[in-house]
Tab-separated table of C-alpha atoms in Angstrom:
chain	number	residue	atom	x	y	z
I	14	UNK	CA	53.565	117.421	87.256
I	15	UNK	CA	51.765	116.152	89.758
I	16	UNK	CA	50.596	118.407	92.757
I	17	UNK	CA	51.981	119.076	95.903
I	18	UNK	CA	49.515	117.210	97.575
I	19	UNK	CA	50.313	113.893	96.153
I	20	UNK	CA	54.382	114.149	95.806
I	21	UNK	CA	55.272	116.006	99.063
I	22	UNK	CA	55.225	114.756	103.069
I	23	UNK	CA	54.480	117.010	105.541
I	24	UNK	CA	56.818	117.116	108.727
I	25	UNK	CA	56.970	118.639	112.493
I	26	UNK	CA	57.875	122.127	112.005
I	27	UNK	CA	61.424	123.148	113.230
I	28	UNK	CA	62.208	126.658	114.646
I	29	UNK	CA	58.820	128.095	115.687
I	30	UNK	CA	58.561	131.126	117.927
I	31	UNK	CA	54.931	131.645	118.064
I	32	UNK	CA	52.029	128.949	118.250
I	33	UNK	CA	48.626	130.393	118.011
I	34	UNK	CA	45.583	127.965	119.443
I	35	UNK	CA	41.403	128.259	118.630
I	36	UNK	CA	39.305	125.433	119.610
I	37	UNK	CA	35.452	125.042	118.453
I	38	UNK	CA	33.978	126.111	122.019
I	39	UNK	CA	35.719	128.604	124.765
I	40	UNK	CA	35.472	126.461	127.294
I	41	UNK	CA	37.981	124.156	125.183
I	42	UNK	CA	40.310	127.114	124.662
I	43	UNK	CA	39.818	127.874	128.579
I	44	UNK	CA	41.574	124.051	128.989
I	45	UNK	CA	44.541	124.723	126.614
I	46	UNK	CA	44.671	127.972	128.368
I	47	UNK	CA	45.132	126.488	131.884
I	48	UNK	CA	47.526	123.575	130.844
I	49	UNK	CA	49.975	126.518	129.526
I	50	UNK	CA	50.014	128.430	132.703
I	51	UNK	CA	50.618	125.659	134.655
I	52	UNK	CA	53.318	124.767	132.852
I	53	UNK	CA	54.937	128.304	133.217
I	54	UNK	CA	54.207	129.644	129.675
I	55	UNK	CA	53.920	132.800	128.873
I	56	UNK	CA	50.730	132.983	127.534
I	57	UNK	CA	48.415	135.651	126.228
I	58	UNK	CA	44.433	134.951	125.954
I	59	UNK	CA	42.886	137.234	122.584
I	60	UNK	CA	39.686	136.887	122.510
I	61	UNK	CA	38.948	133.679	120.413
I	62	UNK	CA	42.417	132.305	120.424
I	63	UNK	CA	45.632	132.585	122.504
I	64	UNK	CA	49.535	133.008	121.099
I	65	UNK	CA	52.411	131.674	123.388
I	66	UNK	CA	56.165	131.276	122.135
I	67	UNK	CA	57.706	127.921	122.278
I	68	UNK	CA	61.650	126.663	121.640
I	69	UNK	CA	59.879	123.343	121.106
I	70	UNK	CA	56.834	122.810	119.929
I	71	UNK	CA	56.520	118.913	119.382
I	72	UNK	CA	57.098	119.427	123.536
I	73	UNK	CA	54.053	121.275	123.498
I	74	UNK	CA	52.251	118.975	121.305
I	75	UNK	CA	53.017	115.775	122.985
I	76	UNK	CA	52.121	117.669	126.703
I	77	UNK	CA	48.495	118.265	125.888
I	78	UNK	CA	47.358	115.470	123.401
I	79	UNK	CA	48.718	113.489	127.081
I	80	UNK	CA	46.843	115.291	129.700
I	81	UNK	CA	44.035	113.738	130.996
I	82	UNK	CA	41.849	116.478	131.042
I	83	UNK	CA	41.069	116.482	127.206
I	84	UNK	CA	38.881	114.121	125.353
I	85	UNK	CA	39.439	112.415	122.506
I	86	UNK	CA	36.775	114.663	120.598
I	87	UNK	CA	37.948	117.919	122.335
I	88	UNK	CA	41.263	117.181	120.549
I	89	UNK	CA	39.788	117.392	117.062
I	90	UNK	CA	38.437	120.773	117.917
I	91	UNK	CA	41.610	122.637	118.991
I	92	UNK	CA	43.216	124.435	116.126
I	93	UNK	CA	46.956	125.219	116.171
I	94	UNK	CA	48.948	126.994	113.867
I	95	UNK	CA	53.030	127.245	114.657
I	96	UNK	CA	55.059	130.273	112.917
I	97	UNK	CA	58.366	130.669	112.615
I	98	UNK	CA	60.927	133.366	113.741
I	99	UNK	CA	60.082	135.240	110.470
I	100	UNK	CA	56.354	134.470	109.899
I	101	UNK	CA	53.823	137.129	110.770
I	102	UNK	CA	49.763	136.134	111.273
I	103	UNK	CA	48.023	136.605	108.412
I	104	UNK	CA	45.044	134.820	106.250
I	105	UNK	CA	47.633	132.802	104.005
I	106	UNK	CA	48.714	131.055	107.083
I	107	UNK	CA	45.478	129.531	107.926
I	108	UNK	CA	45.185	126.237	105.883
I	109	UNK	CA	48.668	125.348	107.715
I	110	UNK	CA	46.540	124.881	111.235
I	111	UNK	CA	45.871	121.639	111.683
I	112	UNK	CA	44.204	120.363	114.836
I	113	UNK	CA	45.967	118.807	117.942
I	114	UNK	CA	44.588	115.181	117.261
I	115	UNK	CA	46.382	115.599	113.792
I	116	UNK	CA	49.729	117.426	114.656
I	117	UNK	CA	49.743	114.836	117.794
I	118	UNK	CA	49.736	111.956	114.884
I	119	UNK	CA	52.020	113.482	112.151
I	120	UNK	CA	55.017	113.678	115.421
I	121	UNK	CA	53.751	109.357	115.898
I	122	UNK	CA	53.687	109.205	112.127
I	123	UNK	CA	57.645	108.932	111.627
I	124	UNK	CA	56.991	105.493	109.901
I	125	UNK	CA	54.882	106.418	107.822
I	126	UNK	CA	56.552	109.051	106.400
I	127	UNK	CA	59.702	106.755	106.217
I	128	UNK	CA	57.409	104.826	103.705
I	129	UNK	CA	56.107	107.594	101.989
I	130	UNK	CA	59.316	109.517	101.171
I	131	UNK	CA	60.970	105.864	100.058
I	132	UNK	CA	58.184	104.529	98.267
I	133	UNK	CA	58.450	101.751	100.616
I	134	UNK	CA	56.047	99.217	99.541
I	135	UNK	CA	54.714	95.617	98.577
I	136	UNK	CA	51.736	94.285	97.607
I	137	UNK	CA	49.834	91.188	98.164
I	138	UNK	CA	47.442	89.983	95.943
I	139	UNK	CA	44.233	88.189	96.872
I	140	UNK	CA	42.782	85.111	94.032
I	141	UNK	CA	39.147	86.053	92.976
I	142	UNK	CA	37.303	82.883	90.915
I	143	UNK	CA	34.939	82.631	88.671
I	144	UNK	CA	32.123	80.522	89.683
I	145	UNK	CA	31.765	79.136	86.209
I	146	UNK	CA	35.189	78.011	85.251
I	147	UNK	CA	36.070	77.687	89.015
I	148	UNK	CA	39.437	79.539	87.769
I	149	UNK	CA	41.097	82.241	88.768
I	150	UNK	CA	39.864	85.716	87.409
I	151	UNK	CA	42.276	88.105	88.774
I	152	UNK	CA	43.522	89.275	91.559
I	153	UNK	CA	43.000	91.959	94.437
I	154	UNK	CA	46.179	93.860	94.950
I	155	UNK	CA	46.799	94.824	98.475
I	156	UNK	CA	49.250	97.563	99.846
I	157	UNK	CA	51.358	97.396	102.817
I	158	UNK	CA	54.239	99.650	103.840
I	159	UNK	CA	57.914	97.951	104.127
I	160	UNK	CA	59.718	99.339	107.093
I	161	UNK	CA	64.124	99.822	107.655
I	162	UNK	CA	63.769	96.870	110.041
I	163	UNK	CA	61.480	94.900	106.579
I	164	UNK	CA	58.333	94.747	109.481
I	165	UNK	CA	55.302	95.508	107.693
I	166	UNK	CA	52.786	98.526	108.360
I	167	UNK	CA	49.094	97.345	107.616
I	168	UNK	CA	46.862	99.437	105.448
I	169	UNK	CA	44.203	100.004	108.108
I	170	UNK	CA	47.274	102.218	110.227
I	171	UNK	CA	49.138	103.551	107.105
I	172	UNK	CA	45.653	104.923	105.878
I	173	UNK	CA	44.176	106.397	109.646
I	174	UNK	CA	47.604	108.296	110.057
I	175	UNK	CA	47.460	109.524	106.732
I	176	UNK	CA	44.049	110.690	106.502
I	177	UNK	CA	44.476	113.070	109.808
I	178	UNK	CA	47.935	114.273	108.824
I	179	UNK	CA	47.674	115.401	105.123
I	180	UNK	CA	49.125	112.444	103.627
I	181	UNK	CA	46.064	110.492	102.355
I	182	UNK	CA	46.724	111.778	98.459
I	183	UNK	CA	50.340	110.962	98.726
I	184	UNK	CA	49.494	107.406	99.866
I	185	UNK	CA	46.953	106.291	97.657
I	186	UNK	CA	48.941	107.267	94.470
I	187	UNK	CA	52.084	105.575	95.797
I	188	UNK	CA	49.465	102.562	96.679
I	189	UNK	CA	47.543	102.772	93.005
I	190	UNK	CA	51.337	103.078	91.215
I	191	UNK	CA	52.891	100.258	93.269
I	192	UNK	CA	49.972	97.972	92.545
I	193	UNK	CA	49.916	98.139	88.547
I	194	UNK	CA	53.955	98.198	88.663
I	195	UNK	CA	53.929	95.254	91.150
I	196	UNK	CA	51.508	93.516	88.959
I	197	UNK	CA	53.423	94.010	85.933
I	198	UNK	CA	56.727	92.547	87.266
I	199	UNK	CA	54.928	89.351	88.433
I	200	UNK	CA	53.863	88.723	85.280
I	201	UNK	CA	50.528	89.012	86.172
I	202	UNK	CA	48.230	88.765	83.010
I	203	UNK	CA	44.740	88.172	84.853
I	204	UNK	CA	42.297	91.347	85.410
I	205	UNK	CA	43.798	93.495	88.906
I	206	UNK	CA	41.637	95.166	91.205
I	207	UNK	CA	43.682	98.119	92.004
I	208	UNK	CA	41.672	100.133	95.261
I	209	UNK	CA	41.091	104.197	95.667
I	210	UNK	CA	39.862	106.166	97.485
I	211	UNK	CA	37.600	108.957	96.133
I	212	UNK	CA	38.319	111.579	98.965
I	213	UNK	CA	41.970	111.417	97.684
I	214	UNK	CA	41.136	112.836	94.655
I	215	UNK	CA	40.428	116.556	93.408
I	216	UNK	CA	40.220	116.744	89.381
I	217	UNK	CA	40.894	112.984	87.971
I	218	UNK	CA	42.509	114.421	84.540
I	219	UNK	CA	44.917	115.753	86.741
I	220	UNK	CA	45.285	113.687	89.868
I	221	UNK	CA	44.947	110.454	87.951
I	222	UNK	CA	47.373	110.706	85.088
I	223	UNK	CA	50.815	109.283	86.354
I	224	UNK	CA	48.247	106.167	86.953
I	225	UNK	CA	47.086	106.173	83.734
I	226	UNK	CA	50.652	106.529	82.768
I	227	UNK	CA	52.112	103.633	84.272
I	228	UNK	CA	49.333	101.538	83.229
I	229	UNK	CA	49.866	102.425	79.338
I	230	UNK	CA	53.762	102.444	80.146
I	231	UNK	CA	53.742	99.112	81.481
I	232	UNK	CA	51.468	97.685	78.745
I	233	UNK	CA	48.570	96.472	80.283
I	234	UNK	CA	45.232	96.308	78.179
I	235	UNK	CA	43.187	98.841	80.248
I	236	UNK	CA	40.464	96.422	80.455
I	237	UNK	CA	41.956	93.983	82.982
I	238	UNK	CA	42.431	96.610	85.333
I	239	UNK	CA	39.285	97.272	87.532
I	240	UNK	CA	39.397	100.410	89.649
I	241	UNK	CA	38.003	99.513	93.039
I	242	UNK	CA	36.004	102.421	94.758
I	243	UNK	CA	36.258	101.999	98.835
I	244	UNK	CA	34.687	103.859	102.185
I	245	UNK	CA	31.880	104.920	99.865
I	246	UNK	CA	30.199	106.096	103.384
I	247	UNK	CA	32.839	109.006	103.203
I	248	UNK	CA	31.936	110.608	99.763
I	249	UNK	CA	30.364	113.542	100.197
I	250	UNK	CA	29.536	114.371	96.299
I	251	UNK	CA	28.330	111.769	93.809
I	252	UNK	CA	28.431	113.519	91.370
I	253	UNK	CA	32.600	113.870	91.806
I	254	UNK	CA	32.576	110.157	92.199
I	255	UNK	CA	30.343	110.040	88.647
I	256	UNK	CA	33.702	112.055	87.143
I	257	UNK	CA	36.008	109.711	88.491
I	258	UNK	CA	34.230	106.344	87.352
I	259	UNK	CA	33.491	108.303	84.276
I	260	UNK	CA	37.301	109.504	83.585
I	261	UNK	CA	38.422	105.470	84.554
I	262	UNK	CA	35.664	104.231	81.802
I	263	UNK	CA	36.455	106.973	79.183
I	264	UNK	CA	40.257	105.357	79.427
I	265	UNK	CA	38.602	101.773	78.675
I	266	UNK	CA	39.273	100.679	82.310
I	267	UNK	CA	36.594	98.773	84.556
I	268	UNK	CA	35.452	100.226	87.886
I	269	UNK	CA	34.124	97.983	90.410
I	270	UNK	CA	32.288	98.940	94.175
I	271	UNK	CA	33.438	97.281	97.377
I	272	UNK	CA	31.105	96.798	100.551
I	273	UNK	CA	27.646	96.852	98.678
I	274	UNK	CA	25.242	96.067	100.907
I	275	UNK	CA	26.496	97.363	104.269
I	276	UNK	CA	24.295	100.425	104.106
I	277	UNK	CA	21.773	102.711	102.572
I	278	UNK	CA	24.401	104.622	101.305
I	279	UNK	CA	26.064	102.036	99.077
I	280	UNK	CA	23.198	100.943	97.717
I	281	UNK	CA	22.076	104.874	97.333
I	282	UNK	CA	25.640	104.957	94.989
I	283	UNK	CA	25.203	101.674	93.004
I	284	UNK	CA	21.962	103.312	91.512
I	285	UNK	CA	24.242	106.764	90.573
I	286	UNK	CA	27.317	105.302	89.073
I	287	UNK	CA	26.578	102.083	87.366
I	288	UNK	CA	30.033	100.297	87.850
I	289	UNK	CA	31.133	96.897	86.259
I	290	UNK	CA	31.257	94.823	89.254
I	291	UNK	CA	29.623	95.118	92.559
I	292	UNK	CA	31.280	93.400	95.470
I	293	UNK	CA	28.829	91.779	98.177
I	294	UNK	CA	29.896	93.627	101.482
I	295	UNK	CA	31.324	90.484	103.893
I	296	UNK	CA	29.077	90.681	106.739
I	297	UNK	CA	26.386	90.117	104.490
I	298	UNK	CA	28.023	86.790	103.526
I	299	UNK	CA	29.362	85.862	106.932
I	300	UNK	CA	26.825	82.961	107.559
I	301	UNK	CA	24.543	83.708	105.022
I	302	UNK	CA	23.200	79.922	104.592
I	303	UNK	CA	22.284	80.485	108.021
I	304	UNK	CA	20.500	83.582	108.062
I	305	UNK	CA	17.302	84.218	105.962
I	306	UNK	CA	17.428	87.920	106.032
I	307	UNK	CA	20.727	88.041	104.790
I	308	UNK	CA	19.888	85.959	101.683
I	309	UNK	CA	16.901	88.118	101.453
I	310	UNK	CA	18.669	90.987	100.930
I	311	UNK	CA	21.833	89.065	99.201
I	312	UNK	CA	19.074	87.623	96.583
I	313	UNK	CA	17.932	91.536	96.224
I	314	UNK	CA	21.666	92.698	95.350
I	315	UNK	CA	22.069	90.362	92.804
I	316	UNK	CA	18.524	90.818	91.286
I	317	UNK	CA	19.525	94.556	90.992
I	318	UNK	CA	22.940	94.014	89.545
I	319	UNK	CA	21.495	92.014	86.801
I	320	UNK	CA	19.066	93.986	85.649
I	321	UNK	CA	21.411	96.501	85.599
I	322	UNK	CA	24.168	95.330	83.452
I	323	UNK	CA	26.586	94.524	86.575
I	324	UNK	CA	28.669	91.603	87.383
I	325	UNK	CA	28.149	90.118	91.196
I	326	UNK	CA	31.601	89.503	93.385
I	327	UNK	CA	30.789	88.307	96.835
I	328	UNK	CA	33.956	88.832	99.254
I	329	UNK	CA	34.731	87.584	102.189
I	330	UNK	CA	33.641	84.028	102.294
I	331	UNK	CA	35.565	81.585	104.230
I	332	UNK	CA	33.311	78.211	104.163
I	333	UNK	CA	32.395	76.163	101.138
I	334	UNK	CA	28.628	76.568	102.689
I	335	UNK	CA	28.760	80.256	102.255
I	336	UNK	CA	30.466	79.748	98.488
I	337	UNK	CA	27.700	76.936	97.535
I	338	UNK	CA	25.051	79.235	98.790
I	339	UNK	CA	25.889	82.425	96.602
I	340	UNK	CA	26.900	80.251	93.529
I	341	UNK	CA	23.640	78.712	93.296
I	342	UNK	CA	22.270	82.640	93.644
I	343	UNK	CA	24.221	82.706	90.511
I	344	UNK	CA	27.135	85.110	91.126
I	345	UNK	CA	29.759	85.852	88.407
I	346	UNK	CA	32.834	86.162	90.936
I	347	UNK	CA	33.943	84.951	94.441
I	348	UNK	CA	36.988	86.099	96.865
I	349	UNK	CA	37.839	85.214	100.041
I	350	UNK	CA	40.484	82.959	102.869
I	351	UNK	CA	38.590	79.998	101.185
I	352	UNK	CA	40.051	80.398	98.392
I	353	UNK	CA	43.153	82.287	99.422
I	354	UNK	CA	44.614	84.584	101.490
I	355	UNK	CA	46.578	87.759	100.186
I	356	UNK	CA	50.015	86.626	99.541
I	357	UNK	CA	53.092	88.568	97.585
I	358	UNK	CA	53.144	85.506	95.471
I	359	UNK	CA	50.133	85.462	93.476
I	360	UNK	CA	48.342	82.011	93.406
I	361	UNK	CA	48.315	81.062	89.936
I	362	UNK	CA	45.516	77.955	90.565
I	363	UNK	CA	43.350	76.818	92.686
């Protein structure tokens, strides 16, 4: 069974009495404070926090992640933890404070959730070549969320609302599960790069087995599936990334890095976890046949990956100058609007 943190979707609490609000500096609490009293709550200051009772605490919410007088930052620092009618402070209550930024986006969140709780997705899938056969390879699947109204919600706003509300496990398993099934029912028999992101994951055995599951389920041969590692800049532990590469591997899947190139720390990973594929970050191939110190360092990468076992994907390009330049470097793999844009019908040639 998989945990809480991946299966449920957290939601506004209803019937609170008591909110209780900390903030990193006083003179933060001091603001929260005054924007009470002016608002005619009763409020009581204790030392490093202050307790009011509300009838309606997305009200409250809403008030102070609109007034003016906070910044953007100050509203990541201000703690607040609701209880209800029969809760009583204590320590067990702590980890259900989240900060006003975050409450402020779980009440603007309601589409998400919408998604979340009815696995509300589709996936568009991206051609990647290779420069040898100048045939298609596989295929990048992308996620987007399907609202009532069939609009779609992009990943870059389904992923920033879920990573400051709590949701972030909950929607890269639905996106990891929806890309292998997706892949499977359009007959898809190239190699997928299915995306994930390493912060949403605490123990792979455990938090990666319903993938693994619907992978052997659907019949896929483990080795066209690539697992694609993304915002590398946010891991704080390589050696938890090592585990999750290594559990992905130890299954007889592929593992692949996106955005190598586009700082130290990407290139300070590549030399830890030894993946299958590298993928060329895009502003490094944005002009490149232009720009000598990109090919510098774009001639670098690829020197690297070869001596190191690794396959070479450059992503991103959009002219045939950029694609002629990085197939005469000699690069296994290629991706980008040139070739094709993500579509939820899989180009099947080029």
């Amino acid at each position: 069974m998989a945990c809480s943190k991946c299966t449920e979707v957290p939601h506004v609490p209803e019937g609170v009495k008591s909110v209780y609000v900390s903030a990193s500096h006083e003179y933060i609490l001091d603001k929260i404070y005054n924007i009470l009293m002016a608002d005619s709550y009763d409020v009581k200051k204790l030392g490093s926090y202050i307790v009011f009772e509300t009838d309606c605490f997305s009200a409250f919410i809403e008030r102070c992640a609109s007034d003016a007088s906070l910044t953007e930052l100050e509203k990541r620092n201000i703690s607040i933890l609701p209880l209800g009618r029969d809760e009583a402070l204590d320590f067990g209550k702590a980890s259900a404070a989240k900060s006003l930024d975050s409450w402020n986006t779980l009440i603007l969140s309601k589409d998400l959730i919408w998604i979340l709780e009815n696995g509300s997705f589709t996936v568009h899938f991206q051609p990647i070549i290779d420069t040898a056969t100048m045939s298609i390879y596989g295929y990048e699947c992308l996620s987007r969320g399907v609202l009532p109204d069939m609009s779609i919600m992009s990943p870059g706003k389904m992923f920033d609302a879920a990573a400051k509300t709590g949701m972030l496990f909950n929607l890269d398993r639905q996106c990891r599960e929806t890309a292998i099934k997706t892949a499977a029912v359009k007959n898809i028999s190239r190699n997928i790069f299915v995306n994930f992101l390493p912060t949403s994951i605490y123990n792979p055995e455990f938090c990666l087995k319903d993938t693994v599951k619907w992978a052997n389920q659907l019949e896929f041969d483990p080795s066209t599936i690539v697992f694609e590692v993304v915002e590398t800049e946010k891991v704080d532990s390589t050696e938890h990334l090592q585990n999750i590469l290594r559990f992905y591997k130890d299954k007889g899947f592929r593992t692949a890095m996106d955005d190598v190139g586009s700082g130290y720390s990407s290139l300070n990973l590549f030399a830890s976890l030894s993946p299958d594929i590298i993928k060329i970050d895009m502003e490094l191939v944005r002009d490149v046949h232009r720009n000598v110190m990109k090919q510098s360092v774009a001639r670098a990468l690829v020197s690297m990956a070869k001596e190191a076992g690794c396959s070479v994907l450059a992503e991103g390009i959009e002219t045939a100058d950029e694609f002629e330049w990085f197939r005469a470097l000699g690069i296994d793999y290629a991706q980008g609007y040139y070739f094709g844009k993500p579509s939820s019908e899989p180009l099947r040639q080029i």
